[in-house]
């Protein structure tokens, strides 16, 4: 038995450095193809978006599977069976880790098209359109306020305004005006989607400007209520726009890697590794989008002070409460309510009476009661 690079090889076989180099190159191409295939092909087809992009991505995914397998074989060529098995396992784990890290960046920046049915969602009101500062035309459903107070309602990642119609019904029933919007690139809004919420500042600022121009709206009583990504957008937009009087953010956890710093304190070395992987993920997303990478939610919450923020977290997802606690640390304007036994953004479904009482009470307190 001989050795060429410190790894035992089968005796009598020539060195295999060149085949190994080709194998490693194939693995890099394979990882790229798998990320694209899952992030666009598999995800888009699962969402019912059968387009030429999703079909091409599925073809790329199929080829990437073959290329990855071939790359593992070639990269371990010339090793003894035991070393080949070990190296093959480690390479497969590395491929899985890279795909797991980078695929969310593609998913966040290549969102499948999704429409929603026409109609008033049982709210009354009417359809509106308005433009952002960078020229993107957004869709909304507007219910004028009875007494001046009005809410911008934002949905979560990969969804549309129709997915928050239950929250909309509660707000309208309690006397609030409402502007329920599709985020850019979602539903009926134009533009390119970014499901980490990095366009939220521009979109919500445009919504607030639209509302401030409507008759019957009290420009001093505009708030934002957001679910998941929408909650993260709301906190960020509040820091950038002092016209927003209050924010309710349900299921908001992170919009940059800086928001994940708490992982190291909770999970030790595993958290340390994950924060580095999160940095890689958000850096990749930054390369794939035209949106500017925003400041952390913690920084935004501090900048928004003293205007109040209510964060609602899921009792069945303890990391949501941990993330909210990290965001609220060092602030005097953030209140956290954890809904027992609730899943992600399921506070209203889990405890509708308490959700209504908490949210309406918070907003009324923020606006000040008017006779």
mmCIF file of C-alpha atoms in Angstrom:
data_model
loop_
_atom_site.group_PDB
_atom_site.id
_atom_site.type_symbol
_atom_site.label_atom_id
_atom_site.label_comp_id
_atom_site.label_asym_id
_atom_site.label_seq_id
_atom_site.Cartn_x
_atom_site.Cartn_y
_atom_site.Cartn_z
ATOM 1 C CA UNK A 1 0.000 0.000 0.000
ATOM 2 C CA UNK A 2 1.259 3.477 -0.923
ATOM 3 C CA UNK A 3 0.243 7.000 -0.084
ATOM 4 C CA UNK A 4 0.419 10.109 -2.259
ATOM 5 C CA UNK A 5 -1.170 12.914 -0.317
ATOM 6 C CA UNK A 6 -1.425 11.418 3.141
ATOM 7 C CA UNK A 7 -4.490 9.343 2.175
ATOM 8 C CA UNK A 8 -3.964 5.597 1.719
ATOM 9 C CA UNK A 9 -4.404 4.422 -1.858
ATOM 10 C CA UNK A 10 -4.733 1.019 -3.425
ATOM 11 C CA UNK A 11 -1.247 -0.415 -4.066
ATOM 12 C CA UNK A 12 -0.069 -0.222 -7.662
ATOM 13 C CA UNK A 13 -2.645 2.361 -8.770
ATOM 14 C CA UNK A 14 -1.393 5.688 -10.148
ATOM 15 C CA UNK A 15 -1.971 8.887 -8.158
ATOM 16 C CA UNK A 16 -5.490 10.196 -8.524
ATOM 17 C CA UNK A 17 -5.076 13.897 -7.803
ATOM 18 C CA UNK A 18 -6.382 15.023 -11.207
ATOM 19 C CA UNK A 19 -9.544 12.880 -11.105
ATOM 20 C CA UNK A 20 -10.100 14.086 -7.557
ATOM 21 C CA UNK A 21 -9.838 17.712 -8.682
ATOM 22 C CA UNK A 22 -12.404 17.033 -11.393
ATOM 23 C CA UNK A 23 -14.580 15.348 -8.811
ATOM 24 C CA UNK A 24 -14.438 18.343 -6.486
ATOM 25 C CA UNK A 25 -15.270 20.667 -9.381
ATOM 26 C CA UNK A 26 -18.236 18.454 -10.215
ATOM 27 C CA UNK A 27 -19.372 18.641 -6.591
ATOM 28 C CA UNK A 28 -19.328 22.448 -6.647
ATOM 29 C CA UNK A 29 -21.376 22.472 -9.838
ATOM 30 C CA UNK A 30 -23.662 19.850 -8.355
ATOM 31 C CA UNK A 31 -24.293 21.930 -5.232
ATOM 32 C CA UNK A 32 -25.133 24.945 -7.399
ATOM 33 C CA UNK A 33 -27.560 22.887 -9.465
ATOM 34 C CA UNK A 34 -29.209 21.359 -6.396
ATOM 35 C CA UNK A 35 -29.716 24.777 -4.808
ATOM 36 C CA UNK A 36 -31.281 26.156 -7.999
ATOM 37 C CA UNK A 37 -33.306 22.989 -8.558
ATOM 38 C CA UNK A 38 -34.800 22.968 -5.071
ATOM 39 C CA UNK A 39 -35.147 26.735 -4.684
ATOM 40 C CA UNK A 40 -36.841 27.285 -8.035
ATOM 41 C CA UNK A 41 -37.893 23.951 -9.545
ATOM 42 C CA UNK A 42 -39.183 21.962 -6.581
ATOM 43 C CA UNK A 43 -40.477 25.001 -4.686
ATOM 44 C CA UNK A 44 -42.271 26.529 -7.713
ATOM 45 C CA UNK A 45 -43.881 23.267 -8.785
ATOM 46 C CA UNK A 46 -45.032 22.622 -5.205
ATOM 47 C CA UNK A 47 -46.685 26.059 -5.320
ATOM 48 C CA UNK A 48 -48.422 25.167 -8.583
ATOM 49 C CA UNK A 49 -46.273 27.547 -10.657
ATOM 50 C CA UNK A 50 -45.584 25.491 -13.791
ATOM 51 C CA UNK A 51 -43.447 27.831 -15.871
ATOM 52 C CA UNK A 52 -40.494 27.456 -18.171
ATOM 53 C CA UNK A 53 -38.232 28.561 -15.282
ATOM 54 C CA UNK A 54 -39.492 25.845 -12.961
ATOM 55 C CA UNK A 55 -39.270 23.168 -15.661
ATOM 56 C CA UNK A 56 -35.692 24.155 -16.554
ATOM 57 C CA UNK A 57 -34.821 24.177 -12.840
ATOM 58 C CA UNK A 58 -36.158 20.625 -12.447
ATOM 59 C CA UNK A 59 -33.993 19.501 -15.372
ATOM 60 C CA UNK A 60 -31.015 21.229 -13.709
ATOM 61 C CA UNK A 61 -31.874 19.507 -10.429
ATOM 62 C CA UNK A 62 -31.928 16.073 -12.093
ATOM 63 C CA UNK A 63 -28.582 16.693 -13.736
ATOM 64 C CA UNK A 64 -27.133 18.007 -10.480
ATOM 65 C CA UNK A 65 -28.047 14.780 -8.668
ATOM 66 C CA UNK A 66 -26.111 12.769 -11.245
ATOM 67 C CA UNK A 67 -23.209 15.221 -11.245
ATOM 68 C CA UNK A 68 -22.990 15.184 -7.452
ATOM 69 C CA UNK A 69 -22.904 11.400 -7.333
ATOM 70 C CA UNK A 70 -20.249 11.300 -10.036
ATOM 71 C CA UNK A 71 -18.272 13.984 -8.194
ATOM 72 C CA UNK A 72 -18.213 11.931 -4.975
ATOM 73 C CA UNK A 73 -17.003 8.887 -6.901
ATOM 74 C CA UNK A 74 -14.249 10.769 -8.705
ATOM 75 C CA UNK A 75 -13.167 12.770 -5.650
ATOM 76 C CA UNK A 76 -12.572 9.547 -3.731
ATOM 77 C CA UNK A 77 -10.962 7.665 -6.608
ATOM 78 C CA UNK A 78 -7.876 5.700 -5.699
ATOM 79 C CA UNK A 79 -8.585 5.450 -1.959
ATOM 80 C CA UNK A 80 -8.862 2.229 -0.037
ATOM 81 C CA UNK A 81 -12.464 1.054 0.511
ATOM 82 C CA UNK A 82 -12.555 2.212 4.148
ATOM 83 C CA UNK A 83 -11.126 5.652 3.423
ATOM 84 C CA UNK A 84 -13.368 5.964 0.369
ATOM 85 C CA UNK A 85 -16.446 5.264 2.485
ATOM 86 C CA UNK A 86 -15.379 7.814 5.106
ATOM 87 C CA UNK A 87 -14.499 10.475 2.545
ATOM 88 C CA UNK A 88 -17.687 9.811 0.595
ATOM 89 C CA UNK A 89 -19.790 10.227 3.733
ATOM 90 C CA UNK A 90 -18.040 13.482 4.669
ATOM 91 C CA UNK A 91 -18.442 14.878 1.153
ATOM 92 C CA UNK A 92 -22.124 13.963 1.128
ATOM 93 C CA UNK A 93 -22.606 15.730 4.468
ATOM 94 C CA UNK A 94 -20.768 18.795 3.160
ATOM 95 C CA UNK A 95 -23.014 18.876 0.089
ATOM 96 C CA UNK A 96 -26.130 18.582 2.266
ATOM 97 C CA UNK A 97 -24.915 21.375 4.552
ATOM 98 C CA UNK A 98 -24.179 23.742 1.669
ATOM 99 C CA UNK A 99 -27.524 23.022 0.007
ATOM 100 C CA UNK A 100 -29.326 23.536 3.332
ATOM 101 C CA UNK A 101 -27.491 26.843 3.841
ATOM 102 C CA UNK A 102 -27.857 28.404 0.396
ATOM 103 C CA UNK A 103 -31.279 27.164 -0.742
ATOM 104 C CA UNK A 104 -33.221 29.591 1.524
ATOM 105 C CA UNK A 105 -31.416 32.499 -0.148
ATOM 106 C CA UNK A 106 -32.700 31.340 -3.546
ATOM 107 C CA UNK A 107 -36.178 30.693 -2.147
ATOM 108 C CA UNK A 108 -36.270 34.205 -0.667
ATOM 109 C CA UNK A 109 -35.204 35.929 -3.882
ATOM 110 C CA UNK A 110 -36.994 33.760 -6.473
ATOM 111 C CA UNK A 111 -40.582 33.692 -5.240
ATOM 112 C CA UNK A 112 -43.177 31.827 -7.363
ATOM 113 C CA UNK A 113 -46.059 33.901 -8.717
ATOM 114 C CA UNK A 114 -49.289 33.587 -6.760
ATOM 115 C CA UNK A 115 -52.538 35.447 -7.304
ATOM 116 C CA UNK A 116 -55.652 35.670 -5.166
ATOM 117 C CA UNK A 117 -59.331 35.905 -6.105
ATOM 118 C CA UNK A 118 -61.062 39.222 -6.626
ATOM 119 C CA UNK A 119 -63.584 40.396 -4.061
ATOM 120 C CA UNK A 120 -63.854 42.480 -0.934
ATOM 121 C CA UNK A 121 -62.815 39.665 1.474
ATOM 122 C CA UNK A 122 -66.036 40.397 3.355
ATOM 123 C CA UNK A 123 -64.589 43.727 4.516
ATOM 124 C CA UNK A 124 -66.239 46.305 2.296
ATOM 125 C CA UNK A 125 -63.933 48.924 0.838
ATOM 126 C CA UNK A 126 -62.348 48.903 -2.602
ATOM 127 C CA UNK A 127 -59.237 48.009 -4.597
ATOM 128 C CA UNK A 128 -56.438 50.571 -4.802
ATOM 129 C CA UNK A 129 -53.014 50.938 -6.395
ATOM 130 C CA UNK A 130 -50.109 53.114 -5.317
ATOM 131 C CA UNK A 131 -46.436 53.450 -6.209
ATOM 132 C CA UNK A 132 -43.285 53.169 -4.130
ATOM 133 C CA UNK A 133 -40.474 55.715 -4.220
ATOM 134 C CA UNK A 134 -38.546 53.452 -6.594
ATOM 135 C CA UNK A 135 -41.490 53.227 -9.002
ATOM 136 C CA UNK A 136 -43.019 49.821 -8.155
ATOM 137 C CA UNK A 137 -46.815 49.652 -8.468
ATOM 138 C CA UNK A 138 -48.390 47.931 -5.475
ATOM 139 C CA UNK A 139 -51.876 46.510 -5.015
ATOM 140 C CA UNK A 140 -54.020 47.039 -1.947
ATOM 141 C CA UNK A 141 -57.504 46.728 -0.532
ATOM 142 C CA UNK A 142 -58.623 49.846 1.288
ATOM 143 C CA UNK A 143 -61.348 50.170 3.930
ATOM 144 C CA UNK A 144 -61.781 53.853 4.934
ATOM 145 C CA UNK A 145 -61.665 54.550 8.688
ATOM 146 C CA UNK A 146 -64.800 55.568 10.606
ATOM 147 C CA UNK A 147 -62.864 57.893 12.941
ATOM 148 C CA UNK A 148 -59.450 58.474 11.421
ATOM 149 C CA UNK A 149 -57.400 55.535 12.793
ATOM 150 C CA UNK A 150 -56.086 53.153 10.168
ATOM 151 C CA UNK A 151 -53.880 50.053 9.920
ATOM 152 C CA UNK A 152 -51.468 48.870 7.224
ATOM 153 C CA UNK A 153 -51.742 45.061 7.273
ATOM 154 C CA UNK A 154 -48.845 42.982 5.883
ATOM 155 C CA UNK A 155 -48.755 39.277 5.112
ATOM 156 C CA UNK A 156 -45.912 36.794 5.503
ATOM 157 C CA UNK A 157 -43.347 35.336 3.104
ATOM 158 C CA UNK A 158 -44.634 33.539 0.026
ATOM 159 C CA UNK A 159 -48.248 34.543 0.683
ATOM 160 C CA UNK A 160 -50.618 37.383 -0.213
ATOM 161 C CA UNK A 161 -53.068 39.775 1.400
ATOM 162 C CA UNK A 162 -55.770 37.097 1.205
ATOM 163 C CA UNK A 163 -53.877 35.099 3.843
ATOM 164 C CA UNK A 164 -54.408 37.778 6.506
ATOM 165 C CA UNK A 165 -58.109 38.397 5.890
ATOM 166 C CA UNK A 166 -59.047 36.964 9.312
ATOM 167 C CA UNK A 167 -56.818 39.499 11.072
ATOM 168 C CA UNK A 168 -58.290 42.137 8.747
ATOM 169 C CA UNK A 169 -61.832 41.214 9.781
ATOM 170 C CA UNK A 170 -60.995 41.652 13.475
ATOM 171 C CA UNK A 171 -59.420 45.053 12.911
ATOM 172 C CA UNK A 172 -62.278 46.360 10.758
ATOM 173 C CA UNK A 173 -64.866 45.030 13.231
ATOM 174 C CA UNK A 174 -63.169 47.099 15.945
ATOM 175 C CA UNK A 175 -63.492 50.355 14.056
ATOM 176 C CA UNK A 176 -60.160 50.605 12.271
ATOM 177 C CA UNK A 177 -59.662 51.631 8.696
ATOM 178 C CA UNK A 178 -57.459 49.199 6.794
ATOM 179 C CA UNK A 179 -55.006 49.059 3.926
ATOM 180 C CA UNK A 180 -54.297 45.401 3.225
ATOM 181 C CA UNK A 181 -51.448 45.152 0.709
ATOM 182 C CA UNK A 182 -49.623 42.589 -1.379
ATOM 183 C CA UNK A 183 -45.867 42.930 -0.884
ATOM 184 C CA UNK A 184 -43.994 43.650 -4.082
ATOM 185 C CA UNK A 185 -43.658 40.584 -6.275
ATOM 186 C CA UNK A 186 -46.528 38.891 -4.430
ATOM 187 C CA UNK A 187 -50.142 38.537 -5.472
ATOM 188 C CA UNK A 188 -51.227 41.474 -7.607
ATOM 189 C CA UNK A 189 -48.327 43.793 -6.815
ATOM 190 C CA UNK A 190 -45.617 44.370 -9.380
ATOM 191 C CA UNK A 191 -41.877 44.192 -8.800
ATOM 192 C CA UNK A 192 -39.460 41.520 -7.674
ATOM 193 C CA UNK A 193 -40.177 39.702 -4.431
ATOM 194 C CA UNK A 194 -37.730 39.446 -1.543
ATOM 195 C CA UNK A 195 -38.979 37.090 1.167
ATOM 196 C CA UNK A 196 -36.526 38.210 3.824
ATOM 197 C CA UNK A 197 -38.521 41.450 3.788
ATOM 198 C CA UNK A 198 -35.743 43.726 2.582
ATOM 199 C CA UNK A 199 -38.128 45.860 0.471
ATOM 200 C CA UNK A 200 -40.470 46.352 3.418
ATOM 201 C CA UNK A 201 -39.278 49.869 4.271
ATOM 202 C CA UNK A 202 -40.094 51.166 0.774
ATOM 203 C CA UNK A 203 -43.393 49.281 0.445
ATOM 204 C CA UNK A 204 -44.765 50.331 3.827
ATOM 205 C CA UNK A 205 -43.614 53.936 3.405
ATOM 206 C CA UNK A 206 -45.605 54.049 0.157
ATOM 207 C CA UNK A 207 -48.648 52.610 1.945
ATOM 208 C CA UNK A 208 -48.388 55.219 4.708
ATOM 209 C CA UNK A 209 -48.060 58.009 2.132
ATOM 210 C CA UNK A 210 -51.158 56.723 0.344
ATOM 211 C CA UNK A 211 -53.133 56.672 3.598
ATOM 212 C CA UNK A 212 -51.992 60.120 4.669
ATOM 213 C CA UNK A 213 -53.481 61.498 1.437
ATOM 214 C CA UNK A 214 -56.925 59.908 1.942
ATOM 215 C CA UNK A 215 -59.849 61.948 3.247
ATOM 216 C CA UNK A 216 -60.901 60.982 6.743
ATOM 217 C CA UNK A 217 -57.513 59.576 7.752
ATOM 218 C CA UNK A 218 -55.802 61.006 10.810
ATOM 219 C CA UNK A 219 -52.135 61.031 9.768
ATOM 220 C CA UNK A 220 -51.165 60.827 13.444
ATOM 221 C CA UNK A 221 -52.982 57.530 13.904
ATOM 222 C CA UNK A 222 -51.443 55.143 11.368
ATOM 223 C CA UNK A 223 -50.078 51.799 12.588
ATOM 224 C CA UNK A 224 -48.741 48.640 10.955
ATOM 225 C CA UNK A 225 -49.730 45.065 11.789
ATOM 226 C CA UNK A 226 -47.608 42.333 10.197
ATOM 227 C CA UNK A 227 -47.409 38.548 10.188
ATOM 228 C CA UNK A 228 -44.001 36.820 10.068
ATOM 229 C CA UNK A 229 -42.095 38.591 7.265
ATOM 230 C CA UNK A 230 -44.706 41.336 7.444
ATOM 231 C CA UNK A 231 -43.949 41.821 11.131
ATOM 232 C CA UNK A 232 -40.246 42.088 10.421
ATOM 233 C CA UNK A 233 -40.985 44.612 7.662
ATOM 234 C CA UNK A 234 -43.180 46.580 10.062
ATOM 235 C CA UNK A 235 -40.442 46.921 12.705
ATOM 236 C CA UNK A 236 -37.912 47.967 10.094
ATOM 237 C CA UNK A 237 -40.284 50.444 8.464
ATOM 238 C CA UNK A 238 -41.144 52.009 11.830
ATOM 239 C CA UNK A 239 -37.500 52.866 12.427
ATOM 240 C CA UNK A 240 -37.283 54.535 9.016
ATOM 241 C CA UNK A 241 -40.636 56.354 9.094
ATOM 242 C CA UNK A 242 -41.738 58.414 12.092
ATOM 243 C CA UNK A 243 -45.284 58.633 10.700
ATOM 244 C CA UNK A 244 -45.917 55.074 11.946
ATOM 245 C CA UNK A 245 -47.453 55.414 15.395
ATOM 246 C CA UNK A 246 -47.302 51.756 16.515
ATOM 247 C CA UNK A 247 -46.480 48.241 15.285
ATOM 248 C CA UNK A 248 -47.874 44.789 16.006
ATOM 249 C CA UNK A 249 -45.445 42.105 14.768
ATOM 250 C CA UNK A 250 -46.500 38.463 15.056
ATOM 251 C CA UNK A 251 -43.921 35.761 14.345
ATOM 252 C CA UNK A 252 -41.108 38.241 13.616
ATOM 253 C CA UNK A 253 -37.693 36.684 14.243
ATOM 254 C CA UNK A 254 -34.992 37.851 11.836
ATOM 255 C CA UNK A 255 -34.229 39.646 8.611
ATOM 256 C CA UNK A 256 -30.407 39.537 8.733
ATOM 257 C CA UNK A 257 -27.730 37.306 10.247
ATOM 258 C CA UNK A 258 -27.228 39.911 13.002
ATOM 259 C CA UNK A 259 -30.675 38.940 14.320
ATOM 260 C CA UNK A 260 -29.402 35.406 14.955
ATOM 261 C CA UNK A 261 -26.616 36.336 17.398
ATOM 262 C CA UNK A 262 -28.678 34.964 20.310
ATOM 263 C CA UNK A 263 -28.133 31.430 18.991
ATOM 264 C CA UNK A 264 -24.599 31.330 20.425
ATOM 265 C CA UNK A 265 -25.821 32.137 23.932
ATOM 266 C CA UNK A 266 -28.573 29.493 23.828
ATOM 267 C CA UNK A 267 -26.957 26.657 21.878
ATOM 268 C CA UNK A 268 -23.225 27.112 22.514
ATOM 269 C CA UNK A 269 -20.932 25.681 19.853
ATOM 270 C CA UNK A 270 -23.856 24.542 17.704
ATOM 271 C CA UNK A 271 -25.169 28.104 17.789
ATOM 272 C CA UNK A 272 -21.702 29.411 16.882
ATOM 273 C CA UNK A 273 -21.670 27.203 13.784
ATOM 274 C CA UNK A 274 -25.202 28.168 12.840
ATOM 275 C CA UNK A 275 -24.513 31.886 13.055
ATOM 276 C CA UNK A 276 -21.643 31.445 10.574
ATOM 277 C CA UNK A 277 -23.934 29.508 8.252
ATOM 278 C CA UNK A 278 -26.569 32.226 8.619
ATOM 279 C CA UNK A 279 -23.952 34.796 7.568
ATOM 280 C CA UNK A 280 -23.248 32.746 4.440
ATOM 281 C CA UNK A 281 -26.967 32.472 3.689
ATOM 282 C CA UNK A 282 -27.714 36.186 4.040
ATOM 283 C CA UNK A 283 -24.555 37.106 2.118
ATOM 284 C CA UNK A 284 -25.734 34.908 -0.750
ATOM 285 C CA UNK A 285 -29.174 36.544 -0.594
ATOM 286 C CA UNK A 286 -27.511 39.943 -0.754
ATOM 287 C CA UNK A 287 -25.812 38.895 -3.998
ATOM 288 C CA UNK A 288 -29.087 37.660 -5.506
ATOM 289 C CA UNK A 289 -31.300 40.678 -4.816
ATOM 290 C CA UNK A 290 -31.346 44.334 -5.702
ATOM 291 C CA UNK A 291 -32.634 45.182 -2.236
ATOM 292 C CA UNK A 292 -30.230 46.683 0.265
ATOM 293 C CA UNK A 293 -29.392 44.497 3.243
ATOM 294 C CA UNK A 294 -31.110 46.199 6.198
ATOM 295 C CA UNK A 295 -30.076 46.832 9.775
ATOM 296 C CA UNK A 296 -31.049 44.262 12.384
ATOM 297 C CA UNK A 297 -34.498 44.196 13.941
ATOM 298 C CA UNK A 298 -32.940 44.930 17.334
ATOM 299 C CA UNK A 299 -31.387 48.107 15.966
ATOM 300 C CA UNK A 300 -34.664 49.068 14.284
ATOM 301 C CA UNK A 301 -36.645 48.543 17.495
ATOM 302 C CA UNK A 302 -34.272 50.805 19.403
ATOM 303 C CA UNK A 303 -34.411 53.471 16.699
ATOM 304 C CA UNK A 304 -38.235 53.431 16.781
ATOM 305 C CA UNK A 305 -38.382 54.211 20.525
ATOM 306 C CA UNK A 306 -40.442 55.559 22.239
ATOM 307 C CA UNK A 307 -43.154 54.493 19.777
ATOM 308 C CA UNK A 308 -44.576 51.144 20.977
ATOM 309 C CA UNK A 309 -44.151 47.691 19.466
ATOM 310 C CA UNK A 310 -46.156 44.589 20.409
ATOM 311 C CA UNK A 311 -44.416 41.320 19.456
ATOM 312 C CA UNK A 312 -46.576 38.184 19.458
ATOM 313 C CA UNK A 313 -44.769 34.846 19.600
ATOM 314 C CA UNK A 314 -45.817 31.211 19.310
ATOM 315 C CA UNK A 315 -45.842 29.056 22.442
ATOM 316 C CA UNK A 316 -45.054 25.967 20.366
ATOM 317 C CA UNK A 317 -41.958 27.665 18.908
ATOM 318 C CA UNK A 318 -39.767 28.693 21.869
ATOM 319 C CA UNK A 319 -37.122 30.139 19.558
ATOM 320 C CA UNK A 320 -39.637 32.799 18.524
ATOM 321 C CA UNK A 321 -39.796 34.058 22.099
ATOM 322 C CA UNK A 322 -35.990 33.909 22.358
ATOM 323 C CA UNK A 323 -35.629 35.914 19.146
ATOM 324 C CA UNK A 324 -38.209 38.436 20.333
ATOM 325 C CA UNK A 325 -36.385 38.764 23.651
ATOM 326 C CA UNK A 326 -33.139 39.438 21.794
ATOM 327 C CA UNK A 327 -34.841 42.099 19.662
ATOM 328 C CA UNK A 328 -36.415 43.711 22.738
ATOM 329 C CA UNK A 329 -33.247 43.678 24.860
ATOM 330 C CA UNK A 330 -32.203 47.168 25.866
ATOM 331 C CA UNK A 331 -35.455 48.762 24.673
ATOM 332 C CA UNK A 332 -38.291 50.326 26.637
ATOM 333 C CA UNK A 333 -40.865 50.285 23.827
ATOM 334 C CA UNK A 334 -41.267 46.544 23.081
ATOM 335 C CA UNK A 335 -43.888 44.328 24.731
ATOM 336 C CA UNK A 336 -43.861 40.565 24.139
ATOM 337 C CA UNK A 337 -46.941 38.343 24.338
ATOM 338 C CA UNK A 338 -46.388 34.591 23.915
ATOM 339 C CA UNK A 339 -49.560 32.702 22.959
ATOM 340 C CA UNK A 340 -49.584 29.313 24.755
ATOM 341 C CA UNK A 341 -49.832 26.265 22.456
ATOM 342 C CA UNK A 342 -49.904 28.419 19.321
ATOM 343 C CA UNK A 343 -47.939 27.666 16.173
ATOM 344 C CA UNK A 344 -46.229 30.236 13.974
ATOM 345 C CA UNK A 345 -48.603 33.221 13.347
ATOM 346 C CA UNK A 346 -51.493 31.181 14.771
ATOM 347 C CA UNK A 347 -52.227 33.489 17.699
ATOM 348 C CA UNK A 348 -55.648 34.531 16.371
ATOM 349 C CA UNK A 349 -56.607 30.967 15.490
ATOM 350 C CA UNK A 350 -55.452 29.621 18.866
ATOM 351 C CA UNK A 351 -56.985 32.253 21.122
ATOM 352 C CA UNK A 352 -59.186 34.648 19.122
ATOM 353 C CA UNK A 353 -60.691 36.492 22.093
ATOM 354 C CA UNK A 354 -57.334 37.158 23.750
ATOM 355 C CA UNK A 355 -55.702 38.091 20.430
ATOM 356 C CA UNK A 356 -58.446 40.619 19.740
ATOM 357 C CA UNK A 357 -58.299 42.044 23.258
ATOM 358 C CA UNK A 358 -54.493 42.335 23.280
ATOM 359 C CA UNK A 359 -54.082 43.777 19.779
ATOM 360 C CA UNK A 360 -57.029 46.170 19.920
ATOM 361 C CA UNK A 361 -56.118 47.274 23.446
ATOM 362 C CA UNK A 362 -52.521 47.894 22.383
ATOM 363 C CA UNK A 363 -53.506 49.891 19.294
ATOM 364 C CA UNK A 364 -56.128 51.929 21.126
ATOM 365 C CA UNK A 365 -53.592 52.710 23.812
ATOM 366 C CA UNK A 366 -51.010 53.728 21.210
ATOM 367 C CA UNK A 367 -53.441 55.965 19.334
ATOM 368 C CA UNK A 368 -55.148 57.380 22.391
ATOM 369 C CA UNK A 369 -58.895 57.012 22.670
ATOM 370 C CA UNK A 370 -60.924 59.611 20.811
ATOM 371 C CA UNK A 371 -64.551 60.334 21.549
#
